[in-house]
PDB file of C-alpha atoms in Angstrom:
ATOM      1  CA  UNK F   1       1.724  11.004   7.725  1.00 96.00           C
ATOM      2  CA  UNK F   2       1.413   7.298   7.228  1.00 97.00           C
ATOM      3  CA  UNK F   3       4.466   5.184   6.423  1.00 98.00           C
ATOM      4  CA  UNK F   4       3.302   1.896   3.730  1.00 98.00           C
ATOM      5  CA  UNK F   5       5.478  -0.889   3.456  1.00 98.00           C
ATOM      6  CA  UNK F   6       4.436  -3.480   0.482  1.00 98.00           C
ATOM      7  CA  UNK F   7       5.075  -6.949   2.581  1.00 98.00           C
ATOM      8  CA  UNK F   8       3.602  -9.522   0.346  1.00 97.00           C
ATOM      9  CA  UNK F   9       3.003  -9.950  -3.435  1.00 96.00           C
ATOM     10  CA  UNK F  10       0.511  -9.279  -6.039  1.00 96.00           C
ATOM     11  CA  UNK F  11       0.542 -12.718  -7.760  1.00 96.00           C
ATOM     12  CA  UNK F  12      -3.009 -13.834  -8.006  1.00 96.00           C
ATOM     13  CA  UNK F  13      -4.210 -10.854  -6.662  1.00 96.00           C
ATOM     14  CA  UNK F  14      -7.578  -9.149  -8.739  1.00 97.00           C
ATOM     15  CA  UNK F  15      -7.106  -6.501 -11.124  1.00 97.00           C
ATOM     16  CA  UNK F  16      -8.209  -3.693  -9.171  1.00 97.00           C
ATOM     17  CA  UNK F  17      -5.981  -4.946  -6.247  1.00 97.00           C
ATOM     18  CA  UNK F  18      -3.380  -4.877  -8.563  1.00 97.00           C
ATOM     19  CA  UNK F  19      -4.243  -1.480  -9.798  1.00 97.00           C
ATOM     20  CA  UNK F  20      -4.492  -0.008  -6.368  1.00 97.00           C
ATOM     21  CA  UNK F  21      -0.921  -0.924  -4.858  1.00 97.00           C
ATOM     22  CA  UNK F  22       0.359   0.575  -8.662  1.00 97.00           C
ATOM     23  CA  UNK F  23      -1.517   3.513  -7.818  1.00 96.00           C
ATOM     24  CA  UNK F  24       0.346   3.958  -4.782  1.00 96.00           C
ATOM     25  CA  UNK F  25       3.820   3.930  -6.462  1.00 96.00           C
ATOM     26  CA  UNK F  26       4.642   0.405  -4.706  1.00 97.00           C
ATOM     27  CA  UNK F  27       6.128  -1.908  -6.920  1.00 95.00           C
ATOM     28  CA  UNK F  28       8.668  -4.087  -4.887  1.00 96.00           C
ATOM     29  CA  UNK F  29       8.329  -6.030  -2.026  1.00 97.00           C
ATOM     30  CA  UNK F  30       9.751  -3.795   1.173  1.00 97.00           C
ATOM     31  CA  UNK F  31       9.439  -0.866  -0.528  1.00 97.00           C
ATOM     32  CA  UNK F  32       8.449   1.888   1.339  1.00 97.00           C
ATOM     33  CA  UNK F  33       6.395   5.086   0.750  1.00 97.00           C
ATOM     34  CA  UNK F  34       5.128   8.152   3.085  1.00 97.00           C
ATOM     35  CA  UNK F  35       1.832   9.668   2.503  1.00 96.00           C
ATOM     36  CA  UNK F  36      -0.728  12.234   3.984  1.00 96.00           C
ATOM     37  CA  UNK F  37      -3.656  10.961   5.770  1.00 96.00           C
ATOM     38  CA  UNK F  38      -6.196  11.633   3.327  1.00 96.00           C
ATOM     39  CA  UNK F  39      -9.456   9.824   3.231  1.00 97.00           C
ATOM     40  CA  UNK F  40      -8.743   9.255  -0.744  1.00 96.00           C
ATOM     41  CA  UNK F  41      -5.628   7.695   0.420  1.00 96.00           C
ATOM     42  CA  UNK F  42      -6.955   6.010   3.643  1.00 96.00           C
ATOM     43  CA  UNK F  43      -9.045   4.201   1.321  1.00 97.00           C
ATOM     44  CA  UNK F  44      -6.542   3.216  -0.993  1.00 97.00           C
ATOM     45  CA  UNK F  45      -5.136   1.686   1.980  1.00 97.00           C
ATOM     46  CA  UNK F  46      -7.949  -0.223   3.339  1.00 97.00           C
ATOM     47  CA  UNK F  47      -8.655  -1.741   0.059  1.00 97.00           C
ATOM     48  CA  UNK F  48      -4.859  -3.312   0.187  1.00 97.00           C
ATOM     49  CA  UNK F  49      -4.204  -3.666   3.882  1.00 97.00           C
ATOM     50  CA  UNK F  50      -3.667  -7.612   3.915  1.00 97.00           C
ATOM     51  CA  UNK F  51      -0.782  -7.051   1.539  1.00 97.00           C
ATOM     52  CA  UNK F  52       0.893  -3.767   3.398  1.00 97.00           C
ATOM     53  CA  UNK F  53       2.115  -2.576   6.847  1.00 98.00           C
ATOM     54  CA  UNK F  54       0.943   0.725   7.973  1.00 97.00           C
ATOM     55  CA  UNK F  55       2.679   2.744  10.520  1.00 97.00           C
ATOM     56  CA  UNK F  56       2.195   6.517  11.632  1.00 96.00           C
ATOM     57  CA  UNK F  57       5.081   8.759  11.340  1.00 90.00           C
TER      58      UNK F  57
END
């Protein structure tokens, strides 16, 4: 399990990055979600790594 926290705004990002953040369910800064470590989830997290903080749970 990994906990993902949105730490930077998506303003100025391209559409696909904004869509990935929305698909992860993160809408507000400092919002947290917990995900299983599946290849699909980890690929999404890697794509937006510059906007989020990731912690192992």
